CSV table of C-alpha atoms in Angstrom, one decimal:
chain,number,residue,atom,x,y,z
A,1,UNK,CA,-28.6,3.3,-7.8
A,2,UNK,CA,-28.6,1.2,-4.5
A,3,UNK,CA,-28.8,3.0,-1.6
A,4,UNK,CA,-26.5,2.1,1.3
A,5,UNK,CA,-25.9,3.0,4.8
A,6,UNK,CA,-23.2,3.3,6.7
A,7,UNK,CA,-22.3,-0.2,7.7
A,8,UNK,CA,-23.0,-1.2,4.5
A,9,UNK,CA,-20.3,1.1,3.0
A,10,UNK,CA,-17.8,0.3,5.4
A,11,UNK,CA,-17.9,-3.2,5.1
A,12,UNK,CA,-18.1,-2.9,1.6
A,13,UNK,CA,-15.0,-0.8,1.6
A,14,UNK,CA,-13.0,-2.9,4.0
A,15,UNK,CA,-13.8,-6.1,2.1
A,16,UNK,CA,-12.5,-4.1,-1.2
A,17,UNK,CA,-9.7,-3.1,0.9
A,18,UNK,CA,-8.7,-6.6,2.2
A,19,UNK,CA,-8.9,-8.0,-1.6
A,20,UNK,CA,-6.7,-4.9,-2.8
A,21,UNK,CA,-4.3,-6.1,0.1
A,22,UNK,CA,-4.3,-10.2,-1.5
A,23,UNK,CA,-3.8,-8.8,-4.7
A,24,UNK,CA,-1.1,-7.1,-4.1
A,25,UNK,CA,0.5,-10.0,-1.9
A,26,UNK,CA,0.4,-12.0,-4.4
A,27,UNK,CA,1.9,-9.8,-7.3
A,28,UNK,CA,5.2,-9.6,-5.2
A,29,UNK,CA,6.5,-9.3,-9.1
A,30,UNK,CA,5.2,-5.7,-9.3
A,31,UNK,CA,7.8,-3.4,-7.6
A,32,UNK,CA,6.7,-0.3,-5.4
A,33,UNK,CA,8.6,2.0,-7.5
A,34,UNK,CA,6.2,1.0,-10.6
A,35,UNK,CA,2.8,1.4,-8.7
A,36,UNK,CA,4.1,5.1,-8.0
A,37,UNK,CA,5.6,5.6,-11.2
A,38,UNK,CA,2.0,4.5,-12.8
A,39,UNK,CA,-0.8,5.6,-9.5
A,40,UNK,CA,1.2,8.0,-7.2
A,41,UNK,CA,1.3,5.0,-4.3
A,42,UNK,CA,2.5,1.6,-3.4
A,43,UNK,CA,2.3,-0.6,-0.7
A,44,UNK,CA,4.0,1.9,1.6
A,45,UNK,CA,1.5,4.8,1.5
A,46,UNK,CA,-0.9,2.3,2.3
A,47,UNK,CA,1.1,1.3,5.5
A,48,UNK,CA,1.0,5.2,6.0
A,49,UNK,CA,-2.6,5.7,5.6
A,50,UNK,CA,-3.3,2.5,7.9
A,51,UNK,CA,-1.1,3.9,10.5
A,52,UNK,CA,-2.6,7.7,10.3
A,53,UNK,CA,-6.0,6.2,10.5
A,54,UNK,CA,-5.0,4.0,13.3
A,55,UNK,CA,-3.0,6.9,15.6
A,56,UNK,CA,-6.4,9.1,14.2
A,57,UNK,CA,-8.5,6.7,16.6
A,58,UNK,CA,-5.9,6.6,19.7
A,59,UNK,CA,-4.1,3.9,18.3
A,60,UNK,CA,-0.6,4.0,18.3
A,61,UNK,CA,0.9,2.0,15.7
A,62,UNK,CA,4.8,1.4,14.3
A,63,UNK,CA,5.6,1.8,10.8
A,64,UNK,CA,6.9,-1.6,10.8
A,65,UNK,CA,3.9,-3.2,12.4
A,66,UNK,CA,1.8,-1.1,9.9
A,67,UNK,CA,3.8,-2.5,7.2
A,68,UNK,CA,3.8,-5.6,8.2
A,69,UNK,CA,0.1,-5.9,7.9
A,70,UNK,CA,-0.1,-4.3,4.5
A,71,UNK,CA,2.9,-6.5,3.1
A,72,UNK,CA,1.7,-10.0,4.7
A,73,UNK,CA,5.2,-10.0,6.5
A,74,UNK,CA,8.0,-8.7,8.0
A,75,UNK,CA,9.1,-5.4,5.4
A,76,UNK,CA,12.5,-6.8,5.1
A,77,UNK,CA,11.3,-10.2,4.6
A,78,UNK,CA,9.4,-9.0,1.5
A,79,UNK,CA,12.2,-7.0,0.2
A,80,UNK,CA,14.4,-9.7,0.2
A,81,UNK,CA,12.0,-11.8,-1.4
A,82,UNK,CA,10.4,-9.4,-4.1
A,83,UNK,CA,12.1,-6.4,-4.6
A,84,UNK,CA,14.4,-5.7,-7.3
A,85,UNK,CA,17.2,-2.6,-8.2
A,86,UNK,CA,15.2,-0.3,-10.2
A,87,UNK,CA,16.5,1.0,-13.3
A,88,UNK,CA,18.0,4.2,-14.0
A,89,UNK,CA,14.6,5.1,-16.1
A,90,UNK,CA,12.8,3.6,-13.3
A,91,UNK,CA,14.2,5.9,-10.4
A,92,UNK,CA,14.4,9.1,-13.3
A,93,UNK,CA,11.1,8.6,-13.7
A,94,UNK,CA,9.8,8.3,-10.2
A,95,UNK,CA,12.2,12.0,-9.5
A,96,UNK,CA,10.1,13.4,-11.4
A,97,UNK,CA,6.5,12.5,-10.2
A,98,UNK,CA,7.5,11.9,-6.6
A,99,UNK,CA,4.8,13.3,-4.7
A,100,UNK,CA,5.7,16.2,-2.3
A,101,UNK,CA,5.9,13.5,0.8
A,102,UNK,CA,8.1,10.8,0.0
């Protein structure tokens, strides 16, 4: 195995991050409520875990502006563009794996 440093990993990592982030733009079709039913997150945690690590720094960002970089747009914006009413199965389903914090 490679070896790599520090920098190396990071920028490794954020590049793996940023093409996570285009993916998931552009597969508006899948909802947030079946990325937690099937991983335990969706778009929103990762506006959570941007923000933590952000305000972990000394940077103080909203949850909007955090979500607004994770979604590409405005939160509302995206809802009204992509999201759809879950199913009853759907929403049964996600009550009964939804993690302690949501």
């Amino acid at each position: 195995m490679t070896e790599l440093n520090d920098n190396q990993k990071r920028d490794f990592e954020a590049a793996a991050f940023r093409r996570l982030m285009t993916h998931l733009r552009e597969r508006g079709d899948v909802q947030n409520i079946d990325l937690m039913n099937l991983a335990g997150f969706c778009r929103n945690c990762l506006s959570n875990w941007y923000r933590e690590a952000a305000e972990a720094e000394g940077v103080a960002l909203s949850k909007d502006a955090a979500r607004e970089i994770i979604y590409g747009m405005p939160y509302a914006e995206w809802q009204a563009l992509n999201q759809t009413d879950a199913s009853e199965a759907k929403k049964a389903e996600f009550e009964a794996r939804r993690p302690k914090d949501h």
